[in-house]
Amino acid sequence: MSGRAESLAGADPNVANRPRWIGRLRLALAFGLADPNTIVVALAGFLLRGGMVLLLVPSAVLPSVIGVAGITGVDAFGIDGHPTPWLFEIVAVISVVAAVWLLLAFLVGSVIDVWLIDAALGREGRATVESRPLPALRILLDLATVRIICLVPVVVSIAWASSRLYAAAYNELTTPTNLVTPLAVRVVESAADAVLVVLLAWLASEVVAAIAVRRIVLFDVGVWRSIAGALAQLVRRPVSSARTVVVSFGTSVAAIGVAMAATAIAFDWCRVAGRNGQPISITIGVSPLATTRDFRPAVFVVAVVVLAAAWVGALVLSGVASAWRSAVFTGEVLAAQPAAREDAEARGLGLSGQVRERSGD
């Protein structure tokens, strides 16, 4: 893997020998498939940063209007249609829990980011099966700060879209357009433009954060310089950056979509098998030694096995996609400034015990 990752870094002084964009994609894919450890580490980062929610969505039963009313009763909205203090308290508690979770995700995810970048460089004697020292605390705090700063546009877009989503949810609860489509789906359809703005803000923030994180690790710059450098890189290399974003995130979305579809189909099989009230009678043997058995339990067990296999496949596919996307962005950043690889190796990629002085932000 070392030879592939070295080519991915593009550190060859001979420009003609450096891999081009297609070559970097191929080498990044080879990195994602090279070692199970890489898949496991990338999967951990994906799940911690919200991937678990995506993979659980197909197995979630969305509540109906009556179900929502039964859960909240008259506590959520008053008779005048306005939210009650109880609803604000619940939202506040959920917000605090989400903030704590995000902070942990940023810190642990930063460790995973440094591990994947280090592994993508593929230095000799640093195979993925070997242990690595923890990154310096300064590096982790800088990476987490970058993630938090880049999350601000997403928070602003959510705050703007919340009124649209609230109005759509209230309208569907009071005067539902239909009772066949789940409530959440109807709300998203009614406020599709607001959801689109949030998604675009998240995509832009994620791209800037991905580049800025790698600039901190590879170039040893500060938080604001890394963000400014990420924006400048997107402006200087618009075509390459746009292709990288579209292909990397598009492939990841396709992979996660296939994983979600597989788990959704398998989960539906389990529900159908579990709710089937008609016996599945099968006669075994020949008369007069024949016997008739109900094979519903066996069908349910098969469906559960298929669901478990779909979950395992979804996890593996998500891990490979995450590792590949990480390596693609590492290669893109290194291609923008190829001399970074030698400098990163000299510093130890910000690993503990190898910290040098740096200029201020």
Short mmCIF file of C-alpha atoms in Angstrom, two decimals:
data_model
loop_
_atom_site.label_atom_id
_atom_site.label_comp_id
_atom_site.label_asym_id
_atom_site.label_seq_id
_atom_site.Cartn_x
_atom_site.Cartn_y
_atom_site.Cartn_z
CA MET A 1 0.00 0.00 0.00
CA SER A 2 2.94 2.32 0.63
CA GLY A 3 3.76 2.68 -3.05
CA ARG A 4 0.16 3.48 -3.98
CA ALA A 5 -0.26 6.00 -1.19
CA GLU A 6 3.03 7.68 -2.05
CA SER A 7 1.79 8.12 -5.60
CA LEU A 8 -1.47 9.43 -4.17
CA ALA A 9 0.44 12.10 -2.30
CA GLY A 10 1.97 13.29 -5.56
CA ALA A 11 5.33 14.00 -3.96
CA ASP A 12 7.43 13.02 -6.96
CA PRO A 13 9.51 16.07 -7.94
CA ASN A 14 8.95 15.19 -11.56
CA VAL A 15 5.61 16.80 -12.37
CA ALA A 16 5.06 14.51 -15.35
CA ASN A 17 5.15 11.47 -13.05
CA ARG A 18 2.55 12.78 -10.63
CA PRO A 19 -0.86 11.13 -10.96
CA ARG A 20 -3.60 13.14 -12.54
CA TRP A 21 -7.14 13.41 -11.25
CA ILE A 22 -8.31 10.00 -12.52
CA GLY A 23 -5.16 8.40 -11.20
CA ARG A 24 -5.74 9.89 -7.75
CA LEU A 25 -9.27 8.49 -7.70
CA ARG A 26 -8.00 5.04 -8.61
CA LEU A 27 -5.24 5.15 -6.00
CA ALA A 28 -7.70 6.38 -3.37
CA LEU A 29 -9.99 3.44 -4.14
CA ALA A 30 -7.04 1.07 -3.80
CA PHE A 31 -6.33 2.64 -0.41
CA GLY A 32 -9.94 2.17 0.70
CA LEU A 33 -9.89 -1.50 -0.26
CA ALA A 34 -6.33 -2.27 0.82
CA ASP A 35 -6.81 -3.10 4.49
CA PRO A 36 -9.75 -4.04 6.76
CA ASN A 37 -8.31 -1.72 9.41
CA THR A 38 -8.80 1.23 7.10
CA ILE A 39 -12.43 0.27 6.53
CA VAL A 40 -13.09 -0.16 10.26
CA VAL A 41 -11.52 3.19 11.19
CA ALA A 42 -13.33 5.05 8.41
CA LEU A 43 -16.59 3.36 9.33
CA ALA A 44 -16.18 4.46 12.96
CA GLY A 45 -15.84 8.06 11.86
CA PHE A 46 -18.83 7.78 9.54
CA LEU A 47 -21.08 6.28 12.22
CA LEU A 48 -19.97 8.73 14.86
CA ARG A 49 -20.70 11.74 12.66
CA GLY A 50 -24.28 10.75 11.95
CA GLY A 51 -23.97 7.73 9.69
CA MET A 52 -25.69 5.54 12.26
CA VAL A 53 -28.84 7.64 11.91
CA LEU A 54 -28.82 7.21 8.13
CA LEU A 55 -28.42 3.44 8.40
CA LEU A 56 -31.19 3.22 11.00
CA VAL A 57 -33.69 5.25 8.97
CA PRO A 58 -34.78 2.29 6.76
CA SER A 59 -35.58 0.28 9.90
CA ALA A 60 -37.57 3.09 11.52
CA VAL A 61 -41.34 3.19 11.37
CA LEU A 62 -42.37 6.80 10.82
CA PRO A 63 -45.30 7.83 13.05
CA SER A 64 -48.65 8.81 11.64
CA VAL A 65 -50.56 11.94 12.61
CA ILE A 66 -52.54 9.94 15.15
CA GLY A 67 -49.34 8.43 16.49
CA VAL A 68 -47.72 11.84 16.95
CA ALA A 69 -50.84 13.12 18.68
CA GLY A 70 -50.84 10.10 20.96
CA ILE A 71 -47.20 10.66 21.95
CA THR A 72 -47.37 14.41 22.54
CA GLY A 73 -51.02 14.73 23.50
CA VAL A 74 -51.90 18.38 24.16
CA ASP A 75 -48.45 19.16 25.57
CA ALA A 76 -46.73 20.20 22.35
CA PHE A 77 -49.24 22.72 20.96
CA GLY A 78 -51.85 24.84 22.60
CA ILE A 79 -55.40 25.23 21.43
CA ASP A 80 -54.33 28.37 19.54
CA GLY A 81 -51.79 26.33 17.56
CA HIS A 82 -48.70 27.86 19.16
CA PRO A 83 -46.00 25.71 20.79
CA THR A 84 -46.18 25.27 24.55
CA PRO A 85 -43.34 25.76 27.08
CA TRP A 86 -43.13 21.96 27.36
CA LEU A 87 -42.17 21.75 23.69
CA PHE A 88 -39.46 24.38 24.15
CA GLU A 89 -38.07 22.46 27.13
CA ILE A 90 -37.93 19.24 25.12
CA VAL A 91 -36.20 21.04 22.24
CA ALA A 92 -33.69 22.56 24.68
CA VAL A 93 -32.86 19.16 26.19
CA ILE A 94 -32.45 17.60 22.76
CA SER A 95 -30.24 20.51 21.70
CA VAL A 96 -27.94 20.07 24.71
CA VAL A 97 -27.64 16.33 24.11
CA ALA A 98 -26.94 16.94 20.43
CA ALA A 99 -24.28 19.56 21.28
CA VAL A 100 -22.48 17.17 23.62
CA TRP A 101 -22.64 14.42 21.01
CA LEU A 102 -21.29 16.75 18.33
CA LEU A 103 -18.39 17.81 20.55
CA LEU A 104 -17.42 14.19 21.17
CA ALA A 105 -17.87 13.42 17.49
CA PHE A 106 -15.59 16.31 16.55
CA LEU A 107 -12.82 15.27 18.94
CA VAL A 108 -12.91 11.53 18.23
CA GLY A 109 -13.50 12.21 14.55
CA SER A 110 -10.40 14.39 14.51
CA VAL A 111 -8.32 11.45 15.74
CA ILE A 112 -9.78 9.36 12.92
CA ASP A 113 -9.06 12.12 10.38
CA VAL A 114 -5.37 12.21 11.35
CA TRP A 115 -5.18 8.39 11.24
CA LEU A 116 -6.66 8.23 7.74
CA ILE A 117 -4.47 11.04 6.41
CA ASP A 118 -1.38 9.40 7.90
CA ALA A 119 -2.37 6.02 6.45
CA ALA A 120 -3.02 7.56 3.02
CA LEU A 121 0.52 8.95 2.96
CA GLY A 122 1.75 5.37 3.42
CA ARG A 123 5.10 6.06 5.00
CA GLU A 124 7.51 3.14 5.23
CA GLY A 125 7.19 1.19 8.45
CA ARG A 126 3.81 2.72 9.22
CA ALA A 127 1.43 0.09 7.85
CA THR A 128 -2.18 0.29 8.91
CA VAL A 129 -1.77 -2.79 11.08
CA GLU A 130 0.69 -0.94 13.32
CA SER A 131 -0.34 1.28 16.20
CA ARG A 132 0.01 5.06 15.91
CA PRO A 133 0.55 7.63 18.64
CA LEU A 134 -2.37 9.88 19.43
CA PRO A 135 -2.36 13.27 17.71
CA ALA A 136 -1.22 16.23 19.79
CA LEU A 137 -4.01 17.89 21.75
CA ARG A 138 -3.36 21.16 19.92
CA ILE A 139 -4.04 19.47 16.59
CA LEU A 140 -7.25 17.85 17.86
CA LEU A 141 -8.56 21.15 19.22
CA ASP A 142 -7.72 22.93 15.94
CA LEU A 143 -9.47 20.24 13.89
CA ALA A 144 -12.52 20.30 16.16
CA THR A 145 -12.61 24.11 15.97
CA VAL A 146 -12.56 23.97 12.18
CA ARG A 147 -15.48 21.56 12.19
CA ILE A 148 -17.43 23.77 14.59
CA ILE A 149 -16.77 26.94 12.56
CA CYS A 150 -17.76 25.24 9.32
CA LEU A 151 -20.95 24.05 11.01
CA VAL A 152 -22.14 27.64 11.54
CA PRO A 153 -23.63 28.02 8.00
CA VAL A 154 -25.52 24.78 8.53
CA VAL A 155 -26.93 26.02 11.83
CA VAL A 156 -27.95 29.32 10.20
CA SER A 157 -29.64 27.50 7.32
CA ILE A 158 -31.47 25.21 9.75
CA ALA A 159 -32.64 28.22 11.77
CA TRP A 160 -33.94 29.81 8.56
CA ALA A 161 -35.60 26.59 7.40
CA SER A 162 -37.13 25.77 10.79
CA SER A 163 -40.02 28.19 10.29
CA ARG A 164 -40.84 26.60 6.94
CA LEU A 165 -40.60 23.12 8.40
CA TYR A 166 -42.69 24.11 11.42
CA ALA A 167 -45.41 25.59 9.22
CA ALA A 168 -45.42 22.50 7.00
CA ALA A 169 -45.58 20.17 10.01
CA TYR A 170 -48.40 22.17 11.63
CA ASN A 171 -50.41 22.19 8.40
CA GLU A 172 -49.97 18.44 7.98
CA LEU A 173 -50.96 17.80 11.59
CA THR A 174 -54.09 19.96 11.43
CA THR A 175 -55.17 19.48 7.82
CA PRO A 176 -53.19 16.57 6.36
CA THR A 177 -53.01 16.39 2.60
CA ASN A 178 -53.33 12.60 2.79
CA LEU A 179 -53.08 9.86 5.38
CA VAL A 180 -51.21 7.35 3.26
CA THR A 181 -47.83 9.05 3.00
CA PRO A 182 -45.91 9.20 6.31
CA LEU A 183 -45.94 12.55 8.09
CA ALA A 184 -42.19 13.18 7.80
CA VAL A 185 -42.26 12.59 4.05
CA ARG A 186 -45.17 15.00 3.59
CA VAL A 187 -43.41 17.69 5.63
CA VAL A 188 -40.26 17.36 3.51
CA GLU A 189 -42.28 17.54 0.30
CA SER A 190 -44.10 20.67 1.50
CA ALA A 191 -40.84 22.43 2.45
CA ALA A 192 -38.59 20.98 -0.23
CA ASP A 193 -36.83 24.29 -0.91
CA ALA A 194 -35.91 24.71 2.75
CA VAL A 195 -34.54 21.17 2.90
CA LEU A 196 -32.53 21.81 -0.29
CA VAL A 197 -30.95 24.94 1.22
CA VAL A 198 -29.93 22.99 4.33
CA LEU A 199 -28.42 20.21 2.23
CA LEU A 200 -26.44 22.64 0.06
CA ALA A 201 -25.18 24.47 3.14
CA TRP A 202 -24.13 21.16 4.69
CA LEU A 203 -22.34 20.08 1.50
CA ALA A 204 -20.42 23.36 1.21
CA SER A 205 -19.48 23.29 4.89
CA GLU A 206 -18.35 19.68 4.69
CA VAL A 207 -16.16 20.35 1.65
CA VAL A 208 -14.48 23.39 3.22
CA ALA A 209 -13.99 21.53 6.50
CA ALA A 210 -12.51 18.47 4.76
CA ILE A 211 -9.92 20.60 2.94
CA ALA A 212 -9.18 22.81 5.96
CA VAL A 213 -8.65 19.79 8.22
CA ARG A 214 -6.08 18.36 5.83
CA ARG A 215 -4.33 21.71 5.53
CA ILE A 216 -3.91 21.80 9.31
CA VAL A 217 -2.53 18.27 9.41
CA LEU A 218 -0.30 18.57 6.35
CA PHE A 219 0.78 22.21 6.45
CA ASP A 220 0.68 22.84 10.23
CA VAL A 221 -1.24 26.10 9.83
CA GLY A 222 -3.76 27.65 12.18
CA VAL A 223 -7.52 27.41 12.15
CA TRP A 224 -8.33 30.57 10.21
CA ARG A 225 -5.43 30.15 7.78
CA SER A 226 -6.58 26.62 7.04
CA ILE A 227 -10.13 27.77 6.30
CA ALA A 228 -8.87 30.66 4.17
CA GLY A 229 -6.53 28.27 2.37
CA ALA A 230 -9.40 25.86 1.73
CA LEU A 231 -11.52 28.61 0.20
CA ALA A 232 -8.56 29.81 -1.86
CA GLN A 233 -7.92 26.27 -3.10
CA LEU A 234 -11.52 25.96 -4.25
CA VAL A 235 -11.17 29.24 -6.15
CA ARG A 236 -7.76 28.42 -7.68
CA ARG A 237 -8.72 24.89 -8.73
CA PRO A 238 -12.46 25.13 -9.51
CA VAL A 239 -12.62 22.34 -12.08
CA SER A 240 -10.59 19.78 -10.16
CA SER A 241 -12.30 20.70 -6.88
CA ALA A 242 -15.78 20.48 -8.39
CA ARG A 243 -15.04 17.10 -9.95
CA THR A 244 -13.64 15.82 -6.68
CA VAL A 245 -16.67 16.99 -4.71
CA VAL A 246 -19.22 15.64 -7.18
CA VAL A 247 -17.55 12.25 -7.64
CA SER A 248 -16.55 11.66 -4.02
CA PHE A 249 -19.81 12.72 -2.42
CA GLY A 250 -21.90 11.36 -5.29
CA THR A 251 -20.29 7.95 -4.97
CA SER A 252 -20.70 8.02 -1.21
CA VAL A 253 -24.37 8.97 -1.50
CA ALA A 254 -24.90 6.18 -4.04
CA ALA A 255 -23.14 3.64 -1.80
CA ILE A 256 -25.10 4.69 1.27
CA GLY A 257 -28.31 4.73 -0.79
CA VAL A 258 -27.72 1.14 -1.92
CA ALA A 259 -26.99 0.16 1.69
CA MET A 260 -30.15 1.86 2.94
CA ALA A 261 -32.25 0.28 0.18
CA ALA A 262 -30.91 -3.20 1.01
CA THR A 263 -31.63 -2.83 4.72
CA ALA A 264 -35.06 -1.36 4.00
CA ILE A 265 -36.04 -4.31 1.77
CA ALA A 266 -34.73 -6.83 4.28
CA PHE A 267 -36.54 -5.05 7.13
CA ASP A 268 -39.80 -5.11 5.17
CA TRP A 269 -39.34 -8.84 4.64
CA CYS A 270 -38.98 -9.26 8.41
CA ARG A 271 -42.14 -7.24 9.05
CA VAL A 272 -44.13 -9.17 6.46
CA ALA A 273 -42.88 -12.49 7.82
CA GLY A 274 -43.60 -11.44 11.41
CA ARG A 275 -47.15 -10.21 10.67
CA ASN A 276 -48.21 -13.01 8.37
CA GLY A 277 -51.31 -14.55 9.89
CA GLN A 278 -51.79 -17.21 7.25
CA PRO A 279 -49.93 -20.50 7.83
CA ILE A 280 -47.35 -21.56 5.27
CA SER A 281 -48.11 -25.25 5.17
CA ILE A 282 -45.64 -27.63 3.55
CA THR A 283 -46.04 -31.39 3.45
CA ILE A 284 -42.91 -33.39 4.08
CA GLY A 285 -42.58 -37.06 3.22
CA VAL A 286 -44.86 -39.47 1.40
CA SER A 287 -48.12 -41.02 2.60
CA PRO A 288 -48.79 -42.47 5.05
CA LEU A 289 -45.60 -41.08 6.68
CA ALA A 290 -46.17 -37.53 5.42
CA THR A 291 -46.50 -34.65 7.87
CA THR A 292 -47.60 -31.06 7.34
CA ARG A 293 -45.71 -28.25 9.04
CA ASP A 294 -46.16 -24.48 9.30
CA PHE A 295 -42.98 -22.90 7.98
CA ARG A 296 -43.69 -19.33 9.10
CA PRO A 297 -40.99 -19.47 11.81
CA ALA A 298 -38.44 -20.66 9.27
CA VAL A 299 -39.38 -17.86 6.84
CA PHE A 300 -38.98 -15.31 9.63
CA VAL A 301 -35.55 -16.68 10.57
CA VAL A 302 -34.45 -16.50 6.94
CA ALA A 303 -35.67 -12.90 6.74
CA VAL A 304 -33.74 -12.00 9.90
CA VAL A 305 -30.58 -13.61 8.49
CA VAL A 306 -31.02 -11.60 5.28
CA LEU A 307 -31.46 -8.42 7.35
CA ALA A 308 -28.28 -9.17 9.32
CA ALA A 309 -26.37 -9.80 6.08
CA ALA A 310 -27.72 -6.57 4.61
CA TRP A 311 -26.58 -4.66 7.71
CA VAL A 312 -23.08 -6.12 7.50
CA GLY A 313 -22.91 -5.30 3.81
CA ALA A 314 -24.14 -1.77 4.49
CA LEU A 315 -21.46 -1.23 7.14
CA VAL A 316 -18.69 -2.53 4.88
CA LEU A 317 -19.87 -0.46 1.93
CA SER A 318 -20.12 2.66 4.09
CA GLY A 319 -16.64 2.10 5.50
CA VAL A 320 -15.08 1.67 2.06
CA ALA A 321 -16.86 4.77 0.73
CA SER A 322 -15.72 6.85 3.72
CA ALA A 323 -12.10 5.69 3.44
CA TRP A 324 -12.11 6.35 -0.31
CA ARG A 325 -13.60 9.83 0.12
CA SER A 326 -11.02 10.70 2.79
CA ALA A 327 -8.14 9.58 0.56
CA VAL A 328 -9.58 11.47 -2.42
CA PHE A 329 -9.59 14.76 -0.49
CA THR A 330 -6.12 14.05 0.88
CA GLY A 331 -4.86 13.55 -2.67
CA GLU A 332 -6.62 16.71 -3.85
CA VAL A 333 -5.04 18.83 -1.13
CA LEU A 334 -1.60 17.35 -1.78
CA ALA A 335 -2.00 17.89 -5.53
CA ALA A 336 -2.67 21.57 -4.84
CA GLN A 337 0.63 21.81 -2.95
CA PRO A 338 2.77 18.70 -3.61
CA ALA A 339 5.63 19.75 -1.32
CA ALA A 340 3.33 19.14 1.64
CA ARG A 341 4.16 15.44 1.85
CA GLU A 342 7.81 15.93 2.72
CA ASP A 343 6.92 18.64 5.23
CA ALA A 344 4.23 16.42 6.81
CA GLU A 345 6.62 13.52 7.18
CA ALA A 346 9.20 15.77 8.80
CA ARG A 347 6.66 16.93 11.36
CA GLY A 348 5.01 13.57 11.99
CA LEU A 349 1.58 14.86 10.88
CA GLY A 350 0.98 16.53 14.21
CA LEU A 351 1.36 13.31 16.17
CA SER A 352 2.17 13.69 19.84
CA GLY A 353 5.83 14.12 20.61
CA GLN A 354 6.57 15.74 17.22
CA VAL A 355 5.36 19.31 17.63
CA ARG A 356 7.24 22.23 16.22
CA GLU A 357 6.78 25.96 16.53
CA ARG A 358 4.41 27.59 14.09
CA SER A 359 3.46 31.08 13.21
CA GLY A 360 0.27 32.54 14.52
CA ASP A 361 -3.02 32.51 12.68
#
